[in-house]
Coordinates of C-alpha atoms in Angstrom, one line a residue:
X1 CA -19.5 -7.5 -6.3
X2 CA -18.1 -7.0 -9.8
X3 CA -15.3 -8.0 -12.1
X4 CA -14.3 -5.8 -15.0
X5 CA -12.0 -5.1 -18.0
X6 CA -12.3 -1.6 -19.5
X7 CA -10.3 -0.2 -22.4
X8 CA -10.2 3.6 -22.7
X9 CA -11.6 3.5 -26.3
X10 CA -14.7 1.7 -25.1
X11 CA -15.7 4.0 -22.3
X12 CA -18.2 6.0 -24.3
X13 CA -20.1 2.8 -25.2
X14 CA -22.8 2.0 -26.0
X15 CA -22.9 -0.5 -23.2
X16 CA -25.1 -3.5 -23.8
X17 CA -26.5 -5.8 -21.2
X18 CA -26.2 -9.5 -22.2
X19 CA -27.9 -11.0 -19.2
X20 CA -24.6 -11.6 -17.5
X21 CA -22.4 -8.7 -18.4
X22 CA -22.4 -5.1 -19.7
X23 CA -20.2 -5.1 -22.9
X24 CA -18.8 -2.4 -25.1
X25 CA -16.2 -3.4 -27.7
X26 CA -13.6 -5.6 -25.9
X27 CA -14.6 -4.2 -22.5
X28 CA -17.0 -5.8 -20.0
X29 CA -18.4 -5.4 -16.5
X30 CA -19.7 -8.5 -14.8
X31 CA -21.7 -8.3 -11.6
X32 CA -21.7 -11.2 -9.1
X33 CA -24.6 -13.5 -9.8
X34 CA -26.7 -14.1 -6.7
X35 CA -30.3 -13.5 -5.7
X36 CA -29.2 -10.9 -3.2
X37 CA -27.6 -8.7 -6.0
X38 CA -29.4 -6.7 -8.7
X39 CA -28.4 -4.6 -11.6
X40 CA -29.9 -1.4 -13.0
X41 CA -29.3 0.8 -16.1
X42 CA -28.0 2.3 -18.1
X43 CA -31.3 3.7 -19.5
X44 CA -32.9 6.9 -20.7
X45 CA -32.9 8.4 -17.2
X46 CA -29.3 7.7 -16.3
X47 CA -26.1 6.5 -18.0
X48 CA -25.0 4.8 -14.8
X49 CA -24.6 1.1 -14.4
X50 CA -25.6 0.1 -10.8
X51 CA -24.8 -3.1 -9.0
X52 CA -26.4 -3.2 -5.6
X53 CA -27.7 -5.4 -2.9
X54 CA -31.4 -6.0 -3.1
X55 CA -33.6 -4.5 -0.4
X56 CA -36.9 -6.3 0.0
X57 CA -38.7 -3.2 1.2
X58 CA -37.5 -1.1 -1.8
X59 CA -38.1 -3.4 -4.7
X60 CA -38.1 -1.5 -8.0
X61 CA -37.0 1.8 -6.4
X62 CA -34.5 4.0 -8.3
X63 CA -31.0 4.1 -7.0
X64 CA -29.7 6.8 -4.7
X65 CA -26.5 7.4 -2.6
X66 CA -28.4 6.5 0.6
X67 CA -29.3 3.0 -0.6
X68 CA -29.4 0.8 2.5
X69 CA -27.3 -2.0 0.9
X70 CA -23.9 -2.2 -0.6
X71 CA -23.5 -1.0 -4.2
X72 CA -21.1 -0.1 -7.0
X73 CA -22.0 2.7 -9.4
X74 CA -20.2 3.0 -12.7
X75 CA -20.8 5.9 -15.1
X76 CA -19.1 7.1 -18.3
X77 CA -18.6 10.9 -18.5
X78 CA -16.6 12.9 -21.1
X79 CA -14.2 10.1 -22.0
X80 CA -13.6 8.9 -18.4
X81 CA -15.2 6.1 -16.4
X82 CA -16.3 6.9 -12.8
X83 CA -16.6 4.1 -10.3
X84 CA -18.0 4.8 -6.9
X85 CA -18.4 2.5 -3.9
X86 CA -21.2 2.4 -1.3
X87 CA -21.0 2.6 2.4
X88 CA -21.0 -1.0 3.6
X89 CA -18.0 -2.7 1.9
X90 CA -19.6 -6.1 1.8
X91 CA -17.5 -7.1 -1.2
X92 CA -14.2 -5.4 -2.0
X93 CA -13.2 -4.1 -5.4
X94 CA -9.5 -4.0 -6.4
X95 CA -8.4 -2.1 -9.5
X96 CA -5.2 -2.1 -11.6
X97 CA -4.2 -0.7 -15.0
X98 CA -2.1 -2.9 -17.2
X99 CA -1.1 -1.8 -20.7
X100 CA -3.6 1.1 -20.6
X101 CA -6.5 -1.3 -19.7
X102 CA -8.3 -1.2 -16.4
X103 CA -8.9 -4.6 -14.6
X104 CA -10.9 -5.0 -11.5
X105 CA -12.2 -7.8 -9.3
X106 CA -13.4 -8.7 -5.8
X107 CA -10.8 -11.4 -5.8
X108 CA -7.1 -10.3 -5.9
X109 CA -6.3 -13.8 -7.3
X110 CA -8.0 -12.8 -10.6
X111 CA -5.4 -10.0 -11.0
X112 CA -2.4 -12.3 -10.6
X113 CA -1.2 -11.8 -14.2
X114 CA -0.9 -8.1 -13.6
X115 CA 0.8 -8.5 -10.3
X116 CA 3.5 -11.1 -10.9
X117 CA 6.1 -8.4 -11.7
X118 CA 4.6 -5.5 -9.8
X119 CA 6.7 -3.8 -7.1
X120 CA 5.6 -4.0 -3.5
X121 CA 4.4 -1.2 -1.3
X122 CA 6.9 -1.1 1.6
X123 CA 4.4 0.5 4.0
X124 CA 1.9 -2.3 3.3
X125 CA 4.6 -5.0 3.7
X126 CA 5.3 -3.8 7.2
X127 CA 1.6 -3.5 8.0
X128 CA 1.1 -7.1 6.9
X129 CA 4.1 -8.4 8.9
X130 CA 3.1 -6.6 12.0
X131 CA -0.7 -7.0 11.6
X132 CA -0.9 -3.2 12.0
X133 CA -3.5 -2.9 9.3
X134 CA -4.9 0.4 7.9
X135 CA -8.0 1.1 5.8
X136 CA -6.6 2.7 2.6
X137 CA -6.5 2.6 -1.2
X138 CA -3.1 1.1 -0.9
X139 CA -2.5 -2.6 -1.2
X140 CA 0.5 -4.8 -1.0
X141 CA 1.4 -4.0 -4.6
X142 CA 2.1 -0.7 -6.1
X143 CA -0.5 0.1 -8.8
X144 CA -3.2 -2.2 -7.2
X145 CA -5.8 -0.1 -5.5
X146 CA -8.7 -0.9 -3.2
X147 CA -11.9 1.1 -3.8
X148 CA -12.7 1.9 -0.1
X149 CA -16.1 2.9 1.1
X150 CA -17.6 6.0 -0.6
X151 CA -14.4 6.4 -2.7
X152 CA -14.3 7.1 -6.4
X153 CA -12.0 5.8 -9.0
X154 CA -11.7 7.8 -12.3
X155 CA -10.3 6.0 -15.3
X156 CA -9.5 7.2 -18.8
X157 CA -6.7 7.6 -21.4
X158 CA -4.5 9.3 -18.8
X159 CA -4.7 6.4 -16.3
X160 CA -6.4 5.7 -13.0
X161 CA -7.1 8.2 -10.2
X162 CA -8.4 7.5 -6.7
X163 CA -10.4 9.9 -4.6
X164 CA -11.3 9.6 -1.0
X165 CA -14.6 10.9 0.4
X166 CA -15.1 13.5 3.1
X167 CA -14.8 12.1 6.7
X168 CA -17.9 10.6 8.1
X169 CA -19.5 12.2 11.2
X170 CA -19.9 10.0 14.3
X171 CA -22.0 10.1 17.5
X172 CA -21.0 10.3 21.1
X173 CA -22.2 8.5 24.2
X174 CA -25.5 9.8 25.7
X175 CA -27.5 9.3 28.9
X176 CA -30.5 7.0 28.8
X177 CA -33.9 8.5 29.4
X178 CA -35.9 7.2 32.3
X179 CA -37.4 3.7 31.6
X180 CA -35.3 3.2 28.4
X181 CA -34.7 -0.4 27.4
X182 CA -31.5 -0.7 25.4
X183 CA -31.9 -4.4 24.9
X184 CA -35.4 -4.0 23.3
X185 CA -34.1 -1.3 21.1
X186 CA -31.1 -3.5 20.1
X187 CA -33.4 -6.3 19.2
X188 CA -35.6 -4.1 17.1
X189 CA -32.7 -2.6 15.2
X190 CA -31.2 -6.0 14.6
X191 CA -34.5 -7.3 13.2
X192 CA -34.7 -4.2 11.0
X193 CA -31.2 -4.8 9.7
X194 CA -32.0 -8.4 8.8
X195 CA -35.3 -7.3 7.1
X196 CA -33.3 -5.2 4.7
X197 CA -31.3 -8.2 3.5
X198 CA -32.5 -10.7 0.9
X199 CA -32.1 -14.3 2.1
X200 CA -34.0 -17.6 2.0
X201 CA -33.9 -19.0 5.5
X202 CA -33.8 -22.5 4.1
X203 CA -30.5 -21.8 2.4
X204 CA -29.0 -19.5 5.0
X205 CA -26.3 -20.3 7.5
X206 CA -25.1 -18.3 10.5
X207 CA -21.5 -18.5 11.6
X208 CA -22.2 -19.6 15.2
X209 CA -18.7 -19.8 16.7
X210 CA -20.1 -19.6 20.3
X211 CA -19.0 -15.9 20.8
X212 CA -21.3 -13.1 21.8
X213 CA -21.6 -11.4 18.4
X214 CA -22.6 -14.4 16.3
X215 CA -24.8 -15.7 19.0
X216 CA -26.9 -12.6 18.9
X217 CA -27.3 -12.9 15.1
X218 CA -28.2 -16.6 15.5
X219 CA -30.8 -15.8 18.2
X220 CA -32.6 -13.3 15.9
X221 CA -32.5 -15.5 12.9
X222 CA -33.7 -18.5 14.9
X223 CA -36.6 -16.5 16.3
X224 CA -37.6 -15.3 12.9
X225 CA -37.3 -18.7 11.2
X226 CA -37.5 -21.6 13.7
X227 CA -35.8 -24.8 12.6
X228 CA -34.6 -23.4 9.2
X229 CA -31.3 -21.6 9.7
X230 CA -28.1 -23.7 9.4
X231 CA -25.5 -23.2 12.2
X232 CA -21.9 -23.4 11.1
X233 CA -18.5 -23.2 12.8
X234 CA -14.9 -24.2 12.8
X235 CA -14.3 -26.2 16.0
X236 CA -11.0 -25.3 17.8
X237 CA -8.7 -27.7 19.4
X238 CA -8.3 -29.2 22.9
X239 CA -10.6 -28.9 25.9
X240 CA -11.8 -25.4 24.8
X241 CA -13.0 -27.1 21.6
X242 CA -15.0 -29.7 23.6
X243 CA -16.6 -26.8 25.5
X244 CA -17.3 -24.9 22.3
X245 CA -19.2 -27.9 20.9
X246 CA -21.2 -28.3 24.1
X247 CA -22.1 -24.6 24.3
X248 CA -23.0 -24.5 20.6
X249 CA -25.3 -27.5 21.0
X250 CA -27.1 -25.6 23.8
X251 CA -27.4 -22.4 21.7
X252 CA -28.7 -24.3 18.7
X253 CA -31.5 -25.8 20.9
X254 CA -32.2 -22.6 22.7
X255 CA -32.3 -20.4 19.5
X256 CA -34.3 -23.1 17.5
X257 CA -31.8 -23.3 14.7
X258 CA -31.7 -26.0 12.1
X259 CA -28.9 -28.3 10.9
X260 CA -25.4 -28.0 12.4
X261 CA -22.4 -28.0 10.0
X262 CA -18.9 -28.0 11.5
X263 CA -15.3 -28.7 10.6
X264 CA -12.7 -29.6 13.1
X265 CA -9.6 -27.4 13.0
X266 CA -7.4 -30.3 14.2
X267 CA -8.1 -31.9 10.8
X268 CA -7.7 -28.5 9.0
X269 CA -4.7 -26.9 10.6
X270 CA -3.2 -23.9 9.0
X271 CA -0.2 -24.8 6.8
X272 CA -1.2 -28.4 6.5
X273 CA 0.7 -30.0 3.6
X274 CA -2.3 -30.1 1.2
X275 CA -3.4 -26.5 1.9
X276 CA -2.9 -23.6 -0.4
X277 CA 0.0 -22.0 1.5
X278 CA 2.0 -25.2 2.1
X279 CA 1.6 -26.3 -1.5
X280 CA 2.5 -22.8 -2.8
X281 CA -0.8 -22.7 -4.7
X282 CA -2.2 -19.2 -5.5
X283 CA -3.3 -17.5 -2.3
X284 CA -3.7 -13.8 -1.7
X285 CA -2.3 -11.8 1.2
X286 CA -5.9 -11.0 2.2
X287 CA -7.0 -14.6 2.6
X288 CA -7.7 -15.7 6.2
X289 CA -4.9 -17.3 8.3
X290 CA -7.4 -20.2 8.8
X291 CA -8.0 -20.6 5.1
X292 CA -7.8 -24.4 5.3
X293 CA -10.6 -24.7 7.8
X294 CA -12.8 -21.9 6.3
X295 CA -12.5 -23.4 2.8
X296 CA -13.5 -26.8 4.1
X297 CA -16.4 -25.4 6.0
X298 CA -17.7 -23.4 3.0
X299 CA -17.4 -26.5 0.8
X300 CA -19.6 -28.4 3.3
X301 CA -22.2 -25.5 3.3
X302 CA -22.1 -25.3 -0.5
X303 CA -22.8 -29.0 -0.8
X304 CA -25.9 -28.5 1.4
X305 CA -27.2 -25.7 -0.9
X306 CA -26.4 -22.8 1.3
X307 CA -26.4 -19.5 -0.6
X308 CA -26.2 -16.9 2.2
X309 CA -23.8 -16.7 5.2
X310 CA -24.6 -14.4 8.2
X311 CA -21.7 -13.4 10.4
X312 CA -21.2 -11.5 13.7
X313 CA -18.6 -9.2 12.2
X314 CA -18.9 -5.7 13.6
X315 CA -20.1 -6.7 17.0
X316 CA -16.8 -5.7 18.8
X317 CA -16.6 -2.3 17.1
X318 CA -20.4 -1.6 17.6
X319 CA -19.9 -1.4 21.4
X320 CA -16.2 -0.4 21.5
X321 CA -15.0 2.0 24.1
X322 CA -13.7 5.3 22.9
X323 CA -10.0 6.3 23.2
X324 CA -10.9 8.6 26.1
X325 CA -12.6 5.8 28.0
X326 CA -9.7 3.4 27.7
X327 CA -7.8 3.6 31.0
X328 CA -4.6 2.3 29.4
X329 CA -3.2 1.0 26.1
X330 CA -4.0 -2.6 25.3
X331 CA -1.4 -5.0 26.6
X332 CA 0.7 -7.1 24.2
X333 CA 3.9 -7.4 22.4
X334 CA 4.7 -4.8 19.7
X335 CA 5.2 -6.9 16.6
X336 CA 7.9 -4.6 15.4
X337 CA 9.9 -5.4 18.5
X338 CA 9.9 -9.2 17.9
X339 CA 13.5 -10.5 17.3
X340 CA 13.0 -11.5 13.7
X341 CA 12.0 -8.0 12.7
X342 CA 14.5 -6.6 10.3
X343 CA 16.0 -3.1 10.3
X344 CA 14.0 -1.9 7.3
X345 CA 10.7 -2.8 9.0
X346 CA 11.8 -0.8 12.1
X347 CA 12.7 2.2 10.0
X348 CA 9.2 2.2 8.6
X349 CA 7.5 2.1 12.0
X350 CA 6.3 5.7 11.6
X351 CA 4.6 5.1 8.2
X352 CA 1.6 3.1 9.3
X353 CA -0.8 5.9 8.7
X354 CA 0.5 6.9 5.3
X355 CA -2.3 7.4 2.8
X356 CA -5.1 6.2 5.1
X357 CA -8.7 6.8 4.4
X358 CA -10.7 9.4 6.3
X359 CA -13.2 8.3 8.9
X360 CA -15.7 5.9 7.5
X361 CA -19.4 5.3 8.4
X362 CA -18.8 1.6 9.2
X363 CA -15.8 1.2 11.4
X364 CA -12.5 0.7 9.6
X365 CA -11.7 -2.5 11.4
X366 CA -15.1 -3.9 10.4
X367 CA -14.5 -3.0 6.8
X368 CA -11.1 -4.7 6.9
X369 CA -12.8 -7.8 8.2
X370 CA -15.6 -7.9 5.7
X371 CA -13.1 -7.5 2.8
X372 CA -11.2 -10.5 4.2
X373 CA -14.1 -12.8 4.5
X374 CA -16.0 -12.0 1.3
X375 CA -13.8 -13.6 -1.4
X376 CA -13.9 -17.2 -0.1
X377 CA -17.6 -16.9 0.5
X378 CA -18.2 -15.5 -3.0
X379 CA -16.0 -18.1 -4.5
X380 CA -18.2 -20.7 -2.9
X381 CA -21.3 -19.2 -4.6
X382 CA -22.7 -17.5 -1.4
X383 CA -23.4 -13.9 -0.3
X384 CA -22.3 -12.6 3.1
X385 CA -24.4 -10.5 5.3
X386 CA -23.2 -8.7 8.4
X387 CA -26.1 -7.3 10.4
X388 CA -24.0 -5.8 13.2
X389 CA -22.2 -3.6 10.6
X390 CA -25.5 -1.9 9.8
X391 CA -25.1 1.9 10.1
X392 CA -28.2 2.2 12.3
X393 CA -26.8 -0.3 14.8
X394 CA -23.4 1.5 14.7
X395 CA -25.0 4.8 15.5
X396 CA -27.0 3.2 18.3
X397 CA -23.8 1.7 19.8
X398 CA -22.0 5.0 19.6
X399 CA -24.9 6.6 21.6
X400 CA -24.9 4.0 24.4
X401 CA -23.5 4.9 27.8
X402 CA -20.2 3.5 28.9
X403 CA -21.8 0.9 31.2
X404 CA -23.6 -0.7 28.2
X405 CA -20.5 -0.9 26.1
X406 CA -18.0 -2.0 28.8
X407 CA -17.3 -5.7 28.4
X408 CA -19.9 -5.8 25.7
X409 CA -22.7 -5.6 28.3
X410 CA -25.3 -5.0 25.6
X411 CA -24.6 -8.2 23.8
X412 CA -24.5 -10.2 27.1
X413 CA -27.8 -8.7 28.3
X414 CA -29.6 -9.5 25.1
X415 CA -28.5 -13.1 25.3
X416 CA -29.5 -13.3 28.9
X417 CA -32.9 -12.1 28.0
X418 CA -33.4 -14.9 25.5
X419 CA -32.4 -17.5 28.1
X420 CA -28.6 -17.8 28.0
X421 CA -27.1 -18.6 31.4
X422 CA -23.5 -17.8 32.6
X423 CA -22.1 -20.9 30.9
X424 CA -23.2 -19.6 27.5
X425 CA -22.2 -15.9 27.9
X426 CA -19.1 -16.3 30.0
X427 CA -17.6 -19.9 29.7
X428 CA -14.9 -21.1 32.1
X429 CA -12.4 -21.8 29.2
X430 CA -11.3 -19.1 26.8
X431 CA -12.3 -20.0 23.2
X432 CA -10.1 -18.6 20.5
X433 CA -7.8 -19.7 17.7
X434 CA -4.4 -19.2 19.4
X435 CA -4.1 -22.9 20.3
X436 CA -5.0 -23.8 16.7
X437 CA -2.2 -21.6 15.4
X438 CA 0.2 -22.9 18.1
X439 CA -0.5 -26.5 17.0
X440 CA -0.2 -25.6 13.3
X441 CA 3.2 -23.8 13.9
X442 CA 4.5 -26.8 15.9
X443 CA 3.5 -29.3 13.3
X444 CA 4.1 -27.4 10.1
X445 CA 5.4 -23.9 10.7
X446 CA 9.0 -24.7 11.5
X447 CA 9.4 -26.7 8.3
X448 CA 7.8 -23.8 6.3
X449 CA 10.2 -21.3 7.8
X450 CA 13.2 -23.5 7.1
X451 CA 12.2 -24.0 3.5
X452 CA 11.7 -20.2 3.2
X453 CA 15.2 -19.6 4.6
X454 CA 16.7 -22.2 2.3
X455 CA 15.3 -20.8 -0.9
X456 CA 15.6 -17.1 0.1
X457 CA 13.0 -14.3 0.2
X458 CA 12.9 -10.7 -0.9
X459 CA 11.5 -10.0 2.6
X460 CA 14.9 -11.1 4.0
X461 CA 17.0 -9.5 1.1
X462 CA 15.5 -6.1 1.7
X463 CA 15.8 -6.1 5.5
X464 CA 12.2 -6.6 6.5
X465 CA 13.2 -9.8 8.3
X466 CA 16.2 -11.1 10.2
X467 CA 17.0 -14.6 8.9
X468 CA 19.0 -15.7 12.0
X469 CA 16.2 -14.9 14.4
X470 CA 13.7 -16.6 12.1
X471 CA 15.9 -19.7 12.2
X472 CA 16.0 -19.5 16.0
X473 CA 12.2 -19.1 16.2
X474 CA 11.8 -22.2 13.9
X475 CA 13.9 -24.2 16.3
X476 CA 12.0 -23.1 19.3
X477 CA 8.6 -23.8 17.6
X478 CA 9.8 -27.3 16.5
X479 CA 11.1 -28.1 20.0
X480 CA 7.8 -27.1 21.5
X481 CA 9.4 -24.3 23.6
X482 CA 8.2 -21.1 21.8
X483 CA 9.0 -17.8 23.3
X484 CA 6.3 -15.1 24.0
X485 CA 5.3 -13.7 20.6
X486 CA 6.6 -16.6 18.5
X487 CA 3.1 -17.4 17.3
X488 CA 3.2 -14.0 15.5
X489 CA 5.6 -15.6 13.0
X490 CA 2.4 -16.9 11.3
X491 CA 2.1 -13.4 9.7
X492 CA 5.6 -13.9 8.2
X493 CA 4.5 -17.3 6.8
X494 CA 1.2 -16.0 5.4
X495 CA 2.9 -13.1 3.6
X496 CA 5.8 -15.2 2.3
X497 CA 3.3 -17.8 1.0
X498 CA 1.3 -15.1 -0.8
X499 CA 4.4 -13.6 -2.4
X500 CA 5.7 -17.0 -3.5
X501 CA 2.4 -17.9 -5.0
X502 CA 2.2 -14.7 -7.1
X503 CA 5.7 -15.4 -8.5
X504 CA 7.6 -12.5 -7.0
X505 CA 11.3 -13.0 -7.6
X506 CA 12.6 -9.5 -7.5
X507 CA 13.0 -7.2 -4.5
X508 CA 10.3 -4.7 -3.8
X509 CA 10.9 -1.1 -4.8
X510 CA 10.4 1.4 -2.0
X511 CA 7.5 3.8 -2.2
X512 CA 8.6 7.4 -2.6
X513 CA 8.2 9.3 0.7

């Protein structure tokens, strides 16, 4: 939502608004320019500079901590600058101090000059390699901090301090009253969440993958704006991709959506030679694994004048089962037990929860996802909205009985009510990106791994990875005979590509225990 450069001597101001930035001396704070974003202050009533999402029903209202959109509040006080994040985490903010100056951005790539020689955070390295992500101020680099929801950053002559908020309270499942209609309540809350966002339906796209979450958003947007909302998707490979296209066509007609914009993943495979990772162009460790396809799709949307992208992020977490309701742990391979895992990674197995944030209002997994998808959307000149991550819908989901959350019954029932049959809510073929990644690894991944092994990597030097086992995995993948779990090597490739692009040549320094 913002980018900034603040020198300690400029904190006291005065801060002057130029129409694009607040400026004081050599320091500046630049909000993201978009119709969905507004700026307030400082003025006679408050020294704070506020960057927030517009809310159509609260136009012109003063700012407050319960503002129903995302926001960043920045306020000088007694020689220090306080920066506070809102609840929603629509756009991340990363902060780092270099030569006593504070730099910040929603895009880690902007901070590359400060990171080229920064030491790595060993706990975050293992989280990245094993996809055991945690919501935390920590990032892959020591000294680079993520301002998580409701957190505060305090900057001054003595450096940068980070403060977590108190844990958020959450609800528990309840029993429905006689005659209650959860689907009708769901529709009303979803419409309310959309009404609080600023968007022009003629320049709005919905990410309609064909899944339950995005389909519910598309159904609401289509009902509110018939024929105007653009549908967008990355089309997966094989027979499941043919099915996905057919189901999407039916949904577009049923929901009364407008134009359909797609990109085929077979033409935009991860690690393709002209992609950012394969060409060793600058790419962050927080960019999506499917960056090639997403970037192509966003480019197509941009060329059509799209300014707002609605997603289904948060739908899984909204109706998730509680730990007590899960009968067993999810099945799968522990990434730290894969053969290419090095001894240092295994030694750090117990450090996954080091420094994590307290309970958030929006689910931590949702916040991790929104932070991942925002930068490419913002780079393309668009603003993301995530209606299923609205706190009111989250609370509603927490209150629902088990039967309405099990197998996402609420999302299914709502789609059935608007006319979706079994083919649309429970298709015969499973639609996901696993075959896309399998194809990408077979075509391009083995060569990438071999190049990595030839030139060396700090991830190998410091024992995070086992080079012999990586070489064996590369051979299996190239031969088309991968072992179970071999597709997880994509996490290794993504991290290595990011480190290479940022120019890391030295080994990471372990974080003190």
